[in-house]
Amino acid sequence: DAGVIQSPRHEVTEMGQEVTLRCKPISGHDYLFWYRQTMMRGLELLIYFNNNVPIDDSGMPEDRFSAKMPNASFSTLKIQPSEPRDSAVYFCASSLRAGSEAFFGQGTRLTVV
Amino acid sequence: AQRVTQPEKLLSVFKGAPVELKCNYSYSGSPELFWYVQYSRQRLQLLLRHISRESIKGFTADLNKGETSFHLKKPFAQEEDSAMYYCALSGGFTRGKLIFGQGTELSVKP
């Protein structure tokens, strides 16, 4: 297995544009997590899914952020409209079950100018 | 509310010195605690978890429920230990939730 796959690796966009980040979890994993990494706040949990169902989205900063998991092998995190303060590294991770090891993707470095 | 706190953003030590990366948590119940590590240009990966009670790369961590702490320790730091370390907690009404602290950057100097 190639592990958790995220795309794109880097994204540079202008303020106001829509941004879509993509994630393919490890096959068979029941949990999928989206995190945002910044120097100030470290690794913040944005939202997580169990069996494709969103369980807790309390970490999503604003209505501009949305996430979907249409099937067990794909998830998206969308920001519309994007703002410069959204610039960060966004990580996707998956785990087999609750409390088990989480496997991370390489991350997407987002820059909003 | 669940919370993980790592008070130090940066910890700098010399090779061979002891290392302790601090982690405190707030959680009512029986949490599962983890340490994850991110080496330069690599993915975040699990270092160890409290239920395993194992030593990985010379690192150990003991869960102290009285002090609500899960500090990471190593008696003799090596240059290859330089990395970003994150303490994490899983638990709650929805057991699958996994939250992280702010992270501590460990720099081991020769």
PDB file of C-alpha atoms in Angstrom:
ATOM      1  CA  ASP A   1       0.000   0.000   0.000  1.00  0.00           C
ATOM      2  CA  ALA A   2       1.312   3.463  -0.886  1.00  0.00           C
ATOM      3  CA  GLY A   3      -0.012   4.898   2.322  1.00  0.00           C
ATOM      4  CA  VAL A   4      -2.215   7.958   2.601  1.00  0.00           C
ATOM      5  CA  ILE A   5      -2.035   9.969  -0.582  1.00  0.00           C
ATOM      6  CA  GLN A   6      -2.704  13.686  -0.711  1.00  0.00           C
ATOM      7  CA  SER A   7      -2.868  16.009  -3.698  1.00  0.00           C
ATOM      8  CA  PRO A   8      -1.689  18.480  -4.628  1.00  0.00           C
ATOM      9  CA  ARG A   9       1.579  18.680  -2.677  1.00  0.00           C
ATOM     10  CA  HIS A  10       1.735  22.424  -3.145  1.00  0.00           C
ATOM     11  CA  GLU A  11      -0.974  24.926  -4.001  1.00  0.00           C
ATOM     12  CA  VAL A  12      -0.599  28.633  -4.555  1.00  0.00           C
ATOM     13  CA  THR A  13      -3.782  30.572  -5.152  1.00  0.00           C
ATOM     14  CA  GLU A  14      -5.101  34.071  -5.040  1.00  0.00           C
ATOM     15  CA  MET A  15      -7.331  35.351  -2.302  1.00  0.00           C
ATOM     16  CA  GLY A  16     -10.981  34.713  -3.068  1.00  0.00           C
ATOM     17  CA  GLN A  17     -10.374  31.606  -5.151  1.00  0.00           C
ATOM     18  CA  GLU A  18     -11.757  28.180  -4.332  1.00  0.00           C
ATOM     19  CA  VAL A  19      -9.253  25.571  -3.196  1.00  0.00           C
ATOM     20  CA  THR A  20      -9.846  21.821  -3.085  1.00  0.00           C
ATOM     21  CA  LEU A  21      -7.499  19.461  -1.294  1.00  0.00           C
ATOM     22  CA  ARG A  22      -7.760  15.733  -1.889  1.00  0.00           C
ATOM     23  CA  CYS A  23      -6.999  12.647   0.151  1.00  0.00           C
ATOM     24  CA  LYS A  24      -6.976   8.910  -0.458  1.00  0.00           C
ATOM     25  CA  PRO A  25      -6.826   6.981   2.830  1.00  0.00           C
ATOM     26  CA  ILE A  26      -5.323   3.550   3.354  1.00  0.00           C
ATOM     27  CA  SER A  27      -7.694   0.873   2.166  1.00  0.00           C
ATOM     28  CA  GLY A  28      -9.706  -0.682   4.982  1.00  0.00           C
ATOM     29  CA  HIS A  29      -9.212   2.169   7.424  1.00  0.00           C
ATOM     30  CA  ASP A  30     -12.415   3.286   9.102  1.00  0.00           C
ATOM     31  CA  TYR A  31     -11.281   6.725  10.267  1.00  0.00           C
ATOM     32  CA  LEU A  32     -10.134   9.730   8.273  1.00  0.00           C
ATOM     33  CA  PHE A  33      -8.836  12.972   9.766  1.00  0.00           C
ATOM     34  CA  TRP A  34      -8.072  16.426   8.360  1.00  0.00           C
ATOM     35  CA  TYR A  35      -5.536  18.583  10.229  1.00  0.00           C
ATOM     36  CA  ARG A  36      -4.064  22.029   9.707  1.00  0.00           C
ATOM     37  CA  GLN A  37      -0.479  22.683  10.782  1.00  0.00           C
ATOM     38  CA  THR A  38       0.792  26.177  11.611  1.00  0.00           C
ATOM     39  CA  MET A  39       3.700  27.465  13.651  1.00  0.00           C
ATOM     40  CA  MET A  40       1.383  29.217  16.074  1.00  0.00           C
ATOM     41  CA  ARG A  41      -1.174  26.490  16.728  1.00  0.00           C
ATOM     42  CA  GLY A  42       0.616  23.282  15.879  1.00  0.00           C
ATOM     43  CA  LEU A  43      -1.588  20.491  14.530  1.00  0.00           C
ATOM     44  CA  GLU A  44      -5.269  21.391  14.715  1.00  0.00           C
ATOM     45  CA  LEU A  45      -7.970  18.806  14.063  1.00  0.00           C
ATOM     46  CA  LEU A  46     -10.448  20.243  11.587  1.00  0.00           C
ATOM     47  CA  ILE A  47     -12.828  17.333  11.056  1.00  0.00           C
ATOM     48  CA  TYR A  48     -12.877  13.562  11.164  1.00  0.00           C
ATOM     49  CA  PHE A  49     -14.968  10.834   9.586  1.00  0.00           C
ATOM     50  CA  ASN A  50     -15.911   7.328  10.662  1.00  0.00           C
ATOM     51  CA  ASN A  51     -17.061   5.015   7.878  1.00  0.00           C
ATOM     52  CA  ASN A  52     -17.471   8.034   5.576  1.00  0.00           C
ATOM     53  CA  VAL A  53     -19.723   9.873   8.052  1.00  0.00           C
ATOM     54  CA  PRO A  54     -18.528  13.181   9.562  1.00  0.00           C
ATOM     55  CA  ILE A  55     -18.384  12.729  13.331  1.00  0.00           C
ATOM     56  CA  ASP A  56     -16.918  15.976  14.626  1.00  0.00           C
ATOM     57  CA  ASP A  57     -16.419  19.143  12.575  1.00  0.00           C
ATOM     58  CA  SER A  58     -16.047  21.490  15.530  1.00  0.00           C
ATOM     59  CA  GLY A  59     -12.512  22.315  14.440  1.00  0.00           C
ATOM     60  CA  MET A  60     -13.556  23.714  11.082  1.00  0.00           C
ATOM     61  CA  PRO A  61     -12.715  27.399  11.458  1.00  0.00           C
ATOM     62  CA  GLU A  62     -15.481  28.964   9.386  1.00  0.00           C
ATOM     63  CA  ASP A  63     -18.266  28.262   6.958  1.00  0.00           C
ATOM     64  CA  ARG A  64     -15.731  28.835   4.207  1.00  0.00           C
ATOM     65  CA  PHE A  65     -14.366  25.380   5.022  1.00  0.00           C
ATOM     66  CA  SER A  66     -16.190  22.207   4.055  1.00  0.00           C
ATOM     67  CA  ALA A  67     -15.216  18.547   3.842  1.00  0.00           C
ATOM     68  CA  LYS A  68     -16.766  15.534   2.213  1.00  0.00           C
ATOM     69  CA  MET A  69     -16.134  11.820   2.036  1.00  0.00           C
ATOM     70  CA  PRO A  70     -18.287  10.427  -0.758  1.00  0.00           C
ATOM     71  CA  ASN A  71     -16.796   6.948  -0.422  1.00  0.00           C
ATOM     72  CA  ALA A  72     -14.291   4.980   1.620  1.00  0.00           C
ATOM     73  CA  SER A  73     -11.374   5.790  -0.679  1.00  0.00           C
ATOM     74  CA  PHE A  74     -11.684   9.527  -1.182  1.00  0.00           C
ATOM     75  CA  SER A  75     -12.129  12.745   0.776  1.00  0.00           C
ATOM     76  CA  THR A  76     -11.925  16.446  -0.054  1.00  0.00           C
ATOM     77  CA  LEU A  77     -11.387  19.583   1.966  1.00  0.00           C
ATOM     78  CA  LYS A  78     -12.629  22.711   0.262  1.00  0.00           C
ATOM     79  CA  ILE A  79     -12.019  26.353   1.107  1.00  0.00           C
ATOM     80  CA  GLN A  80     -14.260  28.878  -0.611  1.00  0.00           C
ATOM     81  CA  PRO A  81     -13.363  31.721  -0.729  1.00  0.00           C
ATOM     82  CA  SER A  82      -9.753  31.354   0.369  1.00  0.00           C
ATOM     83  CA  GLU A  83      -7.968  34.001   2.444  1.00  0.00           C
ATOM     84  CA  PRO A  84      -4.263  34.630   3.185  1.00  0.00           C
ATOM     85  CA  ARG A  85      -4.726  33.438   6.788  1.00  0.00           C
ATOM     86  CA  ASP A  86      -5.653  30.003   5.442  1.00  0.00           C
ATOM     87  CA  SER A  87      -2.034  29.534   4.382  1.00  0.00           C
ATOM     88  CA  ALA A  88      -0.760  26.434   6.172  1.00  0.00           C
ATOM     89  CA  VAL A  89       0.099  22.785   5.651  1.00  0.00           C
ATOM     90  CA  TYR A  90      -2.984  20.574   5.564  1.00  0.00           C
ATOM     91  CA  PHE A  91      -2.630  16.936   6.536  1.00  0.00           C
ATOM     92  CA  CYS A  92      -4.905  14.009   5.975  1.00  0.00           C
ATOM     93  CA  ALA A  93      -4.557  10.882   8.121  1.00  0.00           C
ATOM     94  CA  SER A  94      -6.368   7.580   8.432  1.00  0.00           C
ATOM     95  CA  SER A  95      -6.557   4.878  11.079  1.00  0.00           C
ATOM     96  CA  LEU A  96      -7.873   1.351  11.162  1.00  0.00           C
ATOM     97  CA  ARG A  97     -10.095   1.840  14.208  1.00  0.00           C
ATOM     98  CA  ALA A  98     -10.643   4.171  17.152  1.00  0.00           C
ATOM     99  CA  GLY A  99      -7.477   4.665  19.176  1.00  0.00           C
ATOM    100  CA  SER A 100      -5.195   2.888  16.731  1.00  0.00           C
ATOM    101  CA  GLU A 101      -2.161   4.351  14.986  1.00  0.00           C
ATOM    102  CA  ALA A 102      -2.899   7.168  12.572  1.00  0.00           C
ATOM    103  CA  PHE A 103      -1.044   7.184   9.259  1.00  0.00           C
ATOM    104  CA  PHE A 104      -0.387  10.555   7.704  1.00  0.00           C
ATOM    105  CA  GLY A 105      -0.127  11.790   4.167  1.00  0.00           C
ATOM    106  CA  GLN A 106       2.697  14.011   2.955  1.00  0.00           C
ATOM    107  CA  GLY A 107       0.550  17.094   3.396  1.00  0.00           C
ATOM    108  CA  THR A 108      -0.526  19.913   1.094  1.00  0.00           C
ATOM    109  CA  ARG A 109       1.260  23.227   1.519  1.00  0.00           C
ATOM    110  CA  LEU A 110      -1.289  25.926   0.756  1.00  0.00           C
ATOM    111  CA  THR A 111      -0.273  29.506   0.092  1.00  0.00           C
ATOM    112  CA  VAL A 112      -2.971  32.117  -0.450  1.00  0.00           C
ATOM    113  CA  VAL A 113      -1.664  35.406  -1.799  1.00  0.00           C
TER     114      VAL A 113
ATOM    115  CA  ALA B   1     -12.931  19.391  27.042  1.00  0.00           C
ATOM    116  CA  GLN B   2     -10.050  17.397  25.694  1.00  0.00           C
ATOM    117  CA  ARG B   3      -6.810  19.293  25.439  1.00  0.00           C
ATOM    118  CA  VAL B   4      -3.125  18.526  24.969  1.00  0.00           C
ATOM    119  CA  THR B   5      -0.496  21.052  26.014  1.00  0.00           C
ATOM    120  CA  GLN B   6       3.177  21.035  25.126  1.00  0.00           C
ATOM    121  CA  PRO B   7       4.668  24.028  26.924  1.00  0.00           C
ATOM    122  CA  GLU B   8       7.954  24.169  25.014  1.00  0.00           C
ATOM    123  CA  LYS B   9       8.064  25.162  21.354  1.00  0.00           C
ATOM    124  CA  LEU B  10      11.786  24.543  21.094  1.00  0.00           C
ATOM    125  CA  LEU B  11      14.126  22.390  23.131  1.00  0.00           C
ATOM    126  CA  SER B  12      17.829  22.525  22.387  1.00  0.00           C
ATOM    127  CA  VAL B  13      20.309  20.097  23.959  1.00  0.00           C
ATOM    128  CA  PHE B  14      23.795  18.785  23.291  1.00  0.00           C
ATOM    129  CA  LYS B  15      24.462  15.268  22.096  1.00  0.00           C
ATOM    130  CA  GLY B  16      24.593  12.851  25.008  1.00  0.00           C
ATOM    131  CA  ALA B  17      22.492  15.018  27.302  1.00  0.00           C
ATOM    132  CA  PRO B  18      19.191  13.786  28.746  1.00  0.00           C
ATOM    133  CA  VAL B  19      16.001  14.921  27.083  1.00  0.00           C
ATOM    134  CA  GLU B  20      12.504  15.425  28.456  1.00  0.00           C
ATOM    135  CA  LEU B  21       9.710  16.729  26.272  1.00  0.00           C
ATOM    136  CA  LYS B  22       6.737  17.742  28.359  1.00  0.00           C
ATOM    137  CA  CYS B  23       3.116  16.908  27.638  1.00  0.00           C
ATOM    138  CA  ASN B  24       0.090  17.618  29.798  1.00  0.00           C
ATOM    139  CA  TYR B  25      -3.465  16.746  28.975  1.00  0.00           C
ATOM    140  CA  SER B  26      -6.957  17.449  30.192  1.00  0.00           C
ATOM    141  CA  TYR B  27      -9.495  14.700  29.860  1.00  0.00           C
ATOM    142  CA  SER B  28     -12.039  13.118  32.151  1.00  0.00           C
ATOM    143  CA  GLY B  29     -11.849   9.399  31.683  1.00  0.00           C
ATOM    144  CA  SER B  30      -9.247   6.945  30.496  1.00  0.00           C
ATOM    145  CA  PRO B  31      -7.347   8.515  27.627  1.00  0.00           C
ATOM    146  CA  GLU B  32      -5.029   6.876  25.173  1.00  0.00           C
ATOM    147  CA  LEU B  33      -1.816   8.866  24.802  1.00  0.00           C
ATOM    148  CA  PHE B  34       0.666   8.854  21.957  1.00  0.00           C
ATOM    149  CA  TRP B  35       3.861  10.515  20.824  1.00  0.00           C
ATOM    150  CA  TYR B  36       4.282  11.213  17.118  1.00  0.00           C
ATOM    151  CA  VAL B  37       7.467  12.424  15.439  1.00  0.00           C
ATOM    152  CA  GLN B  38       8.091  14.314  12.228  1.00  0.00           C
ATOM    153  CA  TYR B  39      11.643  14.161  10.899  1.00  0.00           C
ATOM    154  CA  SER B  40      12.746  16.675   8.293  1.00  0.00           C
ATOM    155  CA  ARG B  41      11.025  16.043   4.943  1.00  0.00           C
ATOM    156  CA  GLN B  42       9.252  12.963   6.258  1.00  0.00           C
ATOM    157  CA  ARG B  43       5.693  12.162   7.209  1.00  0.00           C
ATOM    158  CA  LEU B  44       4.391  12.432  10.723  1.00  0.00           C
ATOM    159  CA  GLN B  45       4.663   8.954  12.259  1.00  0.00           C
ATOM    160  CA  LEU B  46       3.893   7.185  15.484  1.00  0.00           C
ATOM    161  CA  LEU B  47       6.796   6.973  17.924  1.00  0.00           C
ATOM    162  CA  LEU B  48       5.140   5.237  20.848  1.00  0.00           C
ATOM    163  CA  ARG B  49       1.879   4.838  22.745  1.00  0.00           C
ATOM    164  CA  HIS B  50       1.301   4.501  26.448  1.00  0.00           C
ATOM    165  CA  ILE B  51      -0.534   1.191  26.336  1.00  0.00           C
ATOM    166  CA  SER B  52       2.474  -0.504  24.747  1.00  0.00           C
ATOM    167  CA  ARG B  53       4.861   0.472  27.544  1.00  0.00           C
ATOM    168  CA  GLU B  54       7.722   0.038  25.125  1.00  0.00           C
ATOM    169  CA  SER B  55      10.926   1.897  24.406  1.00  0.00           C
ATOM    170  CA  ILE B  56      11.414   3.089  20.829  1.00  0.00           C
ATOM    171  CA  LYS B  57      14.780   4.497  19.712  1.00  0.00           C
ATOM    172  CA  GLY B  58      15.644   4.859  23.384  1.00  0.00           C
ATOM    173  CA  PHE B  59      12.576   6.977  24.132  1.00  0.00           C
ATOM    174  CA  THR B  60      10.108   6.137  26.894  1.00  0.00           C
ATOM    175  CA  ALA B  61       6.992   7.853  28.190  1.00  0.00           C
ATOM    176  CA  ASP B  62       5.042   7.159  31.349  1.00  0.00           C
ATOM    177  CA  LEU B  63       1.431   8.102  31.827  1.00  0.00           C
ATOM    178  CA  ASN B  64       0.956   9.906  35.138  1.00  0.00           C
ATOM    179  CA  LYS B  65      -2.770  10.195  35.724  1.00  0.00           C
ATOM    180  CA  GLY B  66      -2.329  12.139  38.945  1.00  0.00           C
ATOM    181  CA  GLU B  67      -0.385  14.889  37.183  1.00  0.00           C
ATOM    182  CA  THR B  68      -2.192  14.322  33.865  1.00  0.00           C
ATOM    183  CA  SER B  69       1.163  14.154  32.128  1.00  0.00           C
ATOM    184  CA  PHE B  70       2.818  11.985  29.501  1.00  0.00           C
ATOM    185  CA  HIS B  71       6.362  13.296  29.241  1.00  0.00           C
ATOM    186  CA  LEU B  72       8.750  11.826  26.668  1.00  0.00           C
ATOM    187  CA  LYS B  73      12.236  11.002  27.912  1.00  0.00           C
ATOM    188  CA  LYS B  74      15.553   9.792  26.587  1.00  0.00           C
ATOM    189  CA  PRO B  75      18.667   9.482  28.746  1.00  0.00           C
ATOM    190  CA  PHE B  76      21.204  10.303  26.018  1.00  0.00           C
ATOM    191  CA  ALA B  77      20.138  12.403  23.030  1.00  0.00           C
ATOM    192  CA  GLN B  78      21.547  11.729  19.562  1.00  0.00           C
ATOM    193  CA  GLU B  79      21.797  14.146  16.655  1.00  0.00           C
ATOM    194  CA  GLU B  80      19.376  12.013  14.650  1.00  0.00           C
ATOM    195  CA  ASP B  81      16.713  12.662  17.295  1.00  0.00           C
ATOM    196  CA  SER B  82      16.361  16.229  16.013  1.00  0.00           C
ATOM    197  CA  ALA B  83      12.772  16.495  14.841  1.00  0.00           C
ATOM    198  CA  MET B  84       9.319  17.847  15.661  1.00  0.00           C
ATOM    199  CA  TYR B  85       7.545  15.889  18.395  1.00  0.00           C
ATOM    200  CA  TYR B  86       3.797  15.890  18.956  1.00  0.00           C
ATOM    201  CA  CYS B  87       1.895  14.528  21.913  1.00  0.00           C
ATOM    202  CA  ALA B  88      -1.572  13.219  21.055  1.00  0.00           C
ATOM    203  CA  LEU B  89      -4.688  12.036  22.865  1.00  0.00           C
ATOM    204  CA  SER B  90      -7.503   9.781  21.773  1.00  0.00           C
ATOM    205  CA  GLY B  91     -10.694   9.342  23.722  1.00  0.00           C
ATOM    206  CA  GLY B  92     -13.924  10.975  24.649  1.00  0.00           C
ATOM    207  CA  PHE B  93     -17.504  10.161  23.959  1.00  0.00           C
ATOM    208  CA  THR B  94     -16.462   9.561  20.401  1.00  0.00           C
ATOM    209  CA  ARG B  95     -13.399   7.401  20.916  1.00  0.00           C
ATOM    210  CA  GLY B  96     -12.014   7.942  17.491  1.00  0.00           C
ATOM    211  CA  LYS B  97     -11.191  11.615  17.988  1.00  0.00           C
ATOM    212  CA  LEU B  98      -7.431  12.200  17.878  1.00  0.00           C
ATOM    213  CA  ILE B  99      -6.097  15.578  18.951  1.00  0.00           C
ATOM    214  CA  PHE B 100      -2.540  16.884  19.095  1.00  0.00           C
ATOM    215  CA  GLY B 101      -0.547  19.364  21.103  1.00  0.00           C
ATOM    216  CA  GLN B 102       1.253  22.324  19.606  1.00  0.00           C
ATOM    217  CA  GLY B 103       4.449  20.347  19.100  1.00  0.00           C
ATOM    218  CA  THR B 104       8.001  20.713  20.397  1.00  0.00           C
ATOM    219  CA  GLU B 105      10.967  21.058  18.103  1.00  0.00           C
ATOM    220  CA  LEU B 106      13.936  19.131  19.471  1.00  0.00           C
ATOM    221  CA  SER B 107      17.356  20.243  18.311  1.00  0.00           C
ATOM    222  CA  VAL B 108      20.320  18.084  19.305  1.00  0.00           C
ATOM    223  CA  LYS B 109      23.659  19.811  18.775  1.00  0.00           C
ATOM    224  CA  PRO B 110      26.957  18.001  18.292  1.00  0.00           C
TER     225      PRO B 110
END
